[in-house]
Amino acid sequence: MSWETGYRTTEVINSENPETQRMALIPNTCALPTGTNGIMTLPSGCANDLNLQYMAERPQDLLVGREMGPAQAGPVATAARERLTDREQSRIRRDRVGEEARGSTSYVTTGDM
């Protein structure tokens, strides 16, 4: 089964004040054939698209999405990439940190001077 997915905006006439119109977001799959009267079942995919529309934080995102931010795992991925591709630099840094750690734990006494 295939159908045209997506959303479109359409003008909706206010029943209380016919002179005012507003825009509504409608799934493409919910379009009914022209000239239909009476009780109709939802076309295939319409319920899924309507549910997605109700779950969206910002309905406008269904028309034009937002740019994604940085990945939360970015620092971990960078460290893994460095570890796998540049092991020598990692070893040097590890040795330097180890030397600094050993140097900070040694105590100087008055007898050593």
mmCIF file with all atom_site columns, C-alpha atoms in Angstrom:
data_model
loop_
_atom_site.group_PDB
_atom_site.id
_atom_site.type_symbol
_atom_site.label_atom_id
_atom_site.label_alt_id
_atom_site.label_comp_id
_atom_site.label_asym_id
_atom_site.label_entity_id
_atom_site.label_seq_id
_atom_site.pdbx_PDB_ins_code
_atom_site.Cartn_x
_atom_site.Cartn_y
_atom_site.Cartn_z
_atom_site.occupancy
_atom_site.B_iso_or_equiv
_atom_site.pdbx_formal_charge
_atom_site.auth_seq_id
_atom_site.auth_comp_id
_atom_site.auth_asym_id
_atom_site.auth_atom_id
_atom_site.pdbx_PDB_model_num
ATOM 1   C CA . MET A 1 1   ? 0.000   0.000  0.000  1.00 0.00 ? 1   MET A CA 1
ATOM 2   C CA . SER A 1 2   ? 1.393   3.417  -0.818 1.00 0.00 ? 2   SER A CA 1
ATOM 3   C CA . TRP A 1 3   ? 0.031   6.881  -0.265 1.00 0.00 ? 3   TRP A CA 1
ATOM 4   C CA . GLU A 1 4   ? 1.282   10.431 -0.401 1.00 0.00 ? 4   GLU A CA 1
ATOM 5   C CA . THR A 1 5   ? 2.425   11.293 3.071  1.00 0.00 ? 5   THR A CA 1
ATOM 6   C CA . GLY A 1 6   ? 3.086   14.793 4.327  1.00 0.00 ? 6   GLY A CA 1
ATOM 7   C CA . TYR A 1 7   ? 1.102   17.787 5.506  1.00 0.00 ? 7   TYR A CA 1
ATOM 8   C CA . ARG A 1 8   ? -0.350  20.938 3.993  1.00 0.00 ? 8   ARG A CA 1
ATOM 9   C CA . THR A 1 9   ? -1.949  24.098 5.285  1.00 0.00 ? 9   THR A CA 1
ATOM 10  C CA . THR A 1 10  ? -5.439  25.040 4.280  1.00 0.00 ? 10  THR A CA 1
ATOM 11  C CA . GLU A 1 11  ? -7.796  27.887 5.082  1.00 0.00 ? 11  GLU A CA 1
ATOM 12  C CA . VAL A 1 12  ? -10.635 27.119 7.458  1.00 0.00 ? 12  VAL A CA 1
ATOM 13  C CA . ILE A 1 13  ? -13.660 29.378 7.706  1.00 0.00 ? 13  ILE A CA 1
ATOM 14  C CA . ASN A 1 14  ? -14.716 30.264 11.247 1.00 0.00 ? 14  ASN A CA 1
ATOM 15  C CA . SER A 1 15  ? -18.323 29.091 11.716 1.00 0.00 ? 15  SER A CA 1
ATOM 16  C CA . GLU A 1 16  ? -19.015 31.825 14.291 1.00 0.00 ? 16  GLU A CA 1
ATOM 17  C CA . ASN A 1 17  ? -17.669 34.619 12.109 1.00 0.00 ? 17  ASN A CA 1
ATOM 18  C CA . PRO A 1 18  ? -17.598 33.653 8.392  1.00 0.00 ? 18  PRO A CA 1
ATOM 19  C CA . GLU A 1 19  ? -15.548 36.743 7.518  1.00 0.00 ? 19  GLU A CA 1
ATOM 20  C CA . THR A 1 20  ? -12.515 35.495 9.461  1.00 0.00 ? 20  THR A CA 1
ATOM 21  C CA . GLN A 1 21  ? -10.389 32.632 8.272  1.00 0.00 ? 21  GLN A CA 1
ATOM 22  C CA . ARG A 1 22  ? -7.537  30.781 9.864  1.00 0.00 ? 22  ARG A CA 1
ATOM 23  C CA . MET A 1 23  ? -4.977  28.285 8.657  1.00 0.00 ? 23  MET A CA 1
ATOM 24  C CA . ALA A 1 24  ? -5.090  24.619 9.657  1.00 0.00 ? 24  ALA A CA 1
ATOM 25  C CA . LEU A 1 25  ? -2.550  21.843 9.200  1.00 0.00 ? 25  LEU A CA 1
ATOM 26  C CA . ILE A 1 26  ? -4.004  18.775 7.475  1.00 0.00 ? 26  ILE A CA 1
ATOM 27  C CA . PRO A 1 27  ? -2.322  15.466 6.524  1.00 0.00 ? 27  PRO A CA 1
ATOM 28  C CA . ASN A 1 28  ? -2.251  14.784 2.782  1.00 0.00 ? 28  ASN A CA 1
ATOM 29  C CA . THR A 1 29  ? -3.557  11.268 3.418  1.00 0.00 ? 29  THR A CA 1
ATOM 30  C CA . CYS A 1 30  ? -6.806  12.619 4.893  1.00 0.00 ? 30  CYS A CA 1
ATOM 31  C CA . ALA A 1 31  ? -8.020  14.200 1.659  1.00 0.00 ? 31  ALA A CA 1
ATOM 32  C CA . LEU A 1 32  ? -11.445 12.886 0.747  1.00 0.00 ? 32  LEU A CA 1
ATOM 33  C CA . PRO A 1 33  ? -12.606 12.554 -2.843 1.00 0.00 ? 33  PRO A CA 1
ATOM 34  C CA . THR A 1 34  ? -14.670 15.512 -4.004 1.00 0.00 ? 34  THR A CA 1
ATOM 35  C CA . GLY A 1 35  ? -18.430 15.123 -3.991 1.00 0.00 ? 35  GLY A CA 1
ATOM 36  C CA . THR A 1 36  ? -18.579 12.650 -1.106 1.00 0.00 ? 36  THR A CA 1
ATOM 37  C CA . ASN A 1 37  ? -21.504 12.853 1.294  1.00 0.00 ? 37  ASN A CA 1
ATOM 38  C CA . GLY A 1 38  ? -22.529 10.950 4.372  1.00 0.00 ? 38  GLY A CA 1
ATOM 39  C CA . ILE A 1 39  ? -20.418 8.882  6.726  1.00 0.00 ? 39  ILE A CA 1
ATOM 40  C CA . MET A 1 40  ? -16.966 8.121  5.344  1.00 0.00 ? 40  MET A CA 1
ATOM 41  C CA . THR A 1 41  ? -14.164 5.980  6.732  1.00 0.00 ? 41  THR A CA 1
ATOM 42  C CA . LEU A 1 42  ? -10.708 7.470  7.029  1.00 0.00 ? 42  LEU A CA 1
ATOM 43  C CA . PRO A 1 43  ? -8.456  6.838  4.036  1.00 0.00 ? 43  PRO A CA 1
ATOM 44  C CA . SER A 1 44  ? -5.420  4.585  4.514  1.00 0.00 ? 44  SER A CA 1
ATOM 45  C CA . GLY A 1 45  ? -2.686  6.281  6.546  1.00 0.00 ? 45  GLY A CA 1
ATOM 46  C CA . CYS A 1 46  ? -4.846  9.183  7.713  1.00 0.00 ? 46  CYS A CA 1
ATOM 47  C CA . ALA A 1 47  ? -5.100  8.015  11.329 1.00 0.00 ? 47  ALA A CA 1
ATOM 48  C CA . ASN A 1 48  ? -1.323  7.490  11.553 1.00 0.00 ? 48  ASN A CA 1
ATOM 49  C CA . ASP A 1 49  ? -0.608  10.969 10.195 1.00 0.00 ? 49  ASP A CA 1
ATOM 50  C CA . LEU A 1 50  ? -3.203  12.556 12.488 1.00 0.00 ? 50  LEU A CA 1
ATOM 51  C CA . ASN A 1 51  ? -1.662  10.832 15.525 1.00 0.00 ? 51  ASN A CA 1
ATOM 52  C CA . LEU A 1 52  ? 1.794   12.035 14.502 1.00 0.00 ? 52  LEU A CA 1
ATOM 53  C CA . GLN A 1 53  ? 0.404   15.550 14.139 1.00 0.00 ? 53  GLN A CA 1
ATOM 54  C CA . TYR A 1 54  ? -1.008  15.447 17.682 1.00 0.00 ? 54  TYR A CA 1
ATOM 55  C CA . MET A 1 55  ? 2.303   14.153 19.085 1.00 0.00 ? 55  MET A CA 1
ATOM 56  C CA . ALA A 1 56  ? 4.487   16.816 17.449 1.00 0.00 ? 56  ALA A CA 1
ATOM 57  C CA . GLU A 1 57  ? 5.873   19.433 19.838 1.00 0.00 ? 57  GLU A CA 1
ATOM 58  C CA . ARG A 1 58  ? 5.513   22.118 17.200 1.00 0.00 ? 58  ARG A CA 1
ATOM 59  C CA . PRO A 1 59  ? 3.044   21.275 14.414 1.00 0.00 ? 59  PRO A CA 1
ATOM 60  C CA . GLN A 1 60  ? 4.895   23.667 12.082 1.00 0.00 ? 60  GLN A CA 1
ATOM 61  C CA . ASP A 1 61  ? 7.837   21.223 12.197 1.00 0.00 ? 61  ASP A CA 1
ATOM 62  C CA . LEU A 1 62  ? 5.752   18.824 10.101 1.00 0.00 ? 62  LEU A CA 1
ATOM 63  C CA . LEU A 1 63  ? 5.927   21.316 7.221  1.00 0.00 ? 63  LEU A CA 1
ATOM 64  C CA . VAL A 1 64  ? 9.501   22.557 7.700  1.00 0.00 ? 64  VAL A CA 1
ATOM 65  C CA . GLY A 1 65  ? 11.773  20.741 10.133 1.00 0.00 ? 65  GLY A CA 1
ATOM 66  C CA . ARG A 1 66  ? 14.328  22.287 12.498 1.00 0.00 ? 66  ARG A CA 1
ATOM 67  C CA . GLU A 1 67  ? 18.074  21.953 12.194 1.00 0.00 ? 67  GLU A CA 1
ATOM 68  C CA . MET A 1 68  ? 19.501  19.322 14.502 1.00 0.00 ? 68  MET A CA 1
ATOM 69  C CA . GLY A 1 69  ? 21.785  20.347 17.328 1.00 0.00 ? 69  GLY A CA 1
ATOM 70  C CA . PRO A 1 70  ? 25.069  18.725 18.268 1.00 0.00 ? 70  PRO A CA 1
ATOM 71  C CA . ALA A 1 71  ? 25.073  15.065 19.195 1.00 0.00 ? 71  ALA A CA 1
ATOM 72  C CA . GLN A 1 72  ? 25.110  14.395 22.933 1.00 0.00 ? 72  GLN A CA 1
ATOM 73  C CA . ALA A 1 73  ? 27.682  11.657 22.453 1.00 0.00 ? 73  ALA A CA 1
ATOM 74  C CA . GLY A 1 74  ? 30.040  13.957 20.514 1.00 0.00 ? 74  GLY A CA 1
ATOM 75  C CA . PRO A 1 75  ? 32.840  14.041 23.115 1.00 0.00 ? 75  PRO A CA 1
ATOM 76  C CA . VAL A 1 76  ? 32.716  10.262 23.554 1.00 0.00 ? 76  VAL A CA 1
ATOM 77  C CA . ALA A 1 77  ? 32.845  9.715  19.784 1.00 0.00 ? 77  ALA A CA 1
ATOM 78  C CA . THR A 1 78  ? 35.798  12.107 19.482 1.00 0.00 ? 78  THR A CA 1
ATOM 79  C CA . ALA A 1 79  ? 37.678  10.288 22.232 1.00 0.00 ? 79  ALA A CA 1
ATOM 80  C CA . ALA A 1 80  ? 36.974  6.911  20.632 1.00 0.00 ? 80  ALA A CA 1
ATOM 81  C CA . ARG A 1 81  ? 38.054  8.164  17.207 1.00 0.00 ? 81  ARG A CA 1
ATOM 82  C CA . GLU A 1 82  ? 41.270  9.554  18.688 1.00 0.00 ? 82  GLU A CA 1
ATOM 83  C CA . ARG A 1 83  ? 41.904  6.356  20.585 1.00 0.00 ? 83  ARG A CA 1
ATOM 84  C CA . LEU A 1 84  ? 41.442  4.198  17.495 1.00 0.00 ? 84  LEU A CA 1
ATOM 85  C CA . THR A 1 85  ? 43.237  6.373  14.937 1.00 0.00 ? 85  THR A CA 1
ATOM 86  C CA . ASP A 1 86  ? 46.001  8.024  16.910 1.00 0.00 ? 86  ASP A CA 1
ATOM 87  C CA . ARG A 1 87  ? 47.184  5.616  19.586 1.00 0.00 ? 87  ARG A CA 1
ATOM 88  C CA . GLU A 1 88  ? 50.676  7.116  19.813 1.00 0.00 ? 88  GLU A CA 1
ATOM 89  C CA . GLN A 1 89  ? 49.375  10.567 20.765 1.00 0.00 ? 89  GLN A CA 1
ATOM 90  C CA . SER A 1 90  ? 47.074  8.955  23.326 1.00 0.00 ? 90  SER A CA 1
ATOM 91  C CA . ARG A 1 91  ? 50.012  7.014  24.799 1.00 0.00 ? 91  ARG A CA 1
ATOM 92  C CA . ILE A 1 92  ? 52.116  10.180 25.080 1.00 0.00 ? 92  ILE A CA 1
ATOM 93  C CA . ARG A 1 93  ? 49.284  12.033 26.797 1.00 0.00 ? 93  ARG A CA 1
ATOM 94  C CA . ARG A 1 94  ? 48.678  9.100  29.158 1.00 0.00 ? 94  ARG A CA 1
ATOM 95  C CA . ASP A 1 95  ? 52.398  8.984  30.044 1.00 0.00 ? 95  ASP A CA 1
ATOM 96  C CA . ARG A 1 96  ? 52.466  12.752 30.666 1.00 0.00 ? 96  ARG A CA 1
ATOM 97  C CA . VAL A 1 97  ? 49.406  12.563 32.943 1.00 0.00 ? 97  VAL A CA 1
ATOM 98  C CA . GLY A 1 98  ? 50.986  9.654  34.785 1.00 0.00 ? 98  GLY A CA 1
ATOM 99  C CA . GLU A 1 99  ? 54.209  11.581 35.323 1.00 0.00 ? 99  GLU A CA 1
ATOM 100 C CA . GLU A 1 100 ? 52.273  14.569 36.613 1.00 0.00 ? 100 GLU A CA 1
ATOM 101 C CA . ALA A 1 101 ? 50.356  12.316 38.992 1.00 0.00 ? 101 ALA A CA 1
ATOM 102 C CA . ARG A 1 102 ? 53.535  10.710 40.311 1.00 0.00 ? 102 ARG A CA 1
ATOM 103 C CA . GLY A 1 103 ? 55.151  14.139 40.739 1.00 0.00 ? 103 GLY A CA 1
ATOM 104 C CA . SER A 1 104 ? 52.241  15.524 42.731 1.00 0.00 ? 104 SER A CA 1
ATOM 105 C CA . THR A 1 105 ? 52.285  12.670 45.255 1.00 0.00 ? 105 THR A CA 1
ATOM 106 C CA . SER A 1 106 ? 55.926  13.028 46.236 1.00 0.00 ? 106 SER A CA 1
ATOM 107 C CA . TYR A 1 107 ? 56.515  15.011 49.381 1.00 0.00 ? 107 TYR A CA 1
ATOM 108 C CA . VAL A 1 108 ? 59.554  17.153 50.118 1.00 0.00 ? 108 VAL A CA 1
ATOM 109 C CA . THR A 1 109 ? 60.772  17.020 53.688 1.00 0.00 ? 109 THR A CA 1
ATOM 110 C CA . THR A 1 110 ? 63.284  19.291 55.383 1.00 0.00 ? 110 THR A CA 1
ATOM 111 C CA . GLY A 1 111 ? 65.829  16.471 55.399 1.00 0.00 ? 111 GLY A CA 1
ATOM 112 C CA . ASP A 1 112 ? 65.663  16.278 51.568 1.00 0.00 ? 112 ASP A CA 1
ATOM 113 C CA . MET A 1 113 ? 66.810  19.901 51.153 1.00 0.00 ? 113 MET A CA 1
#
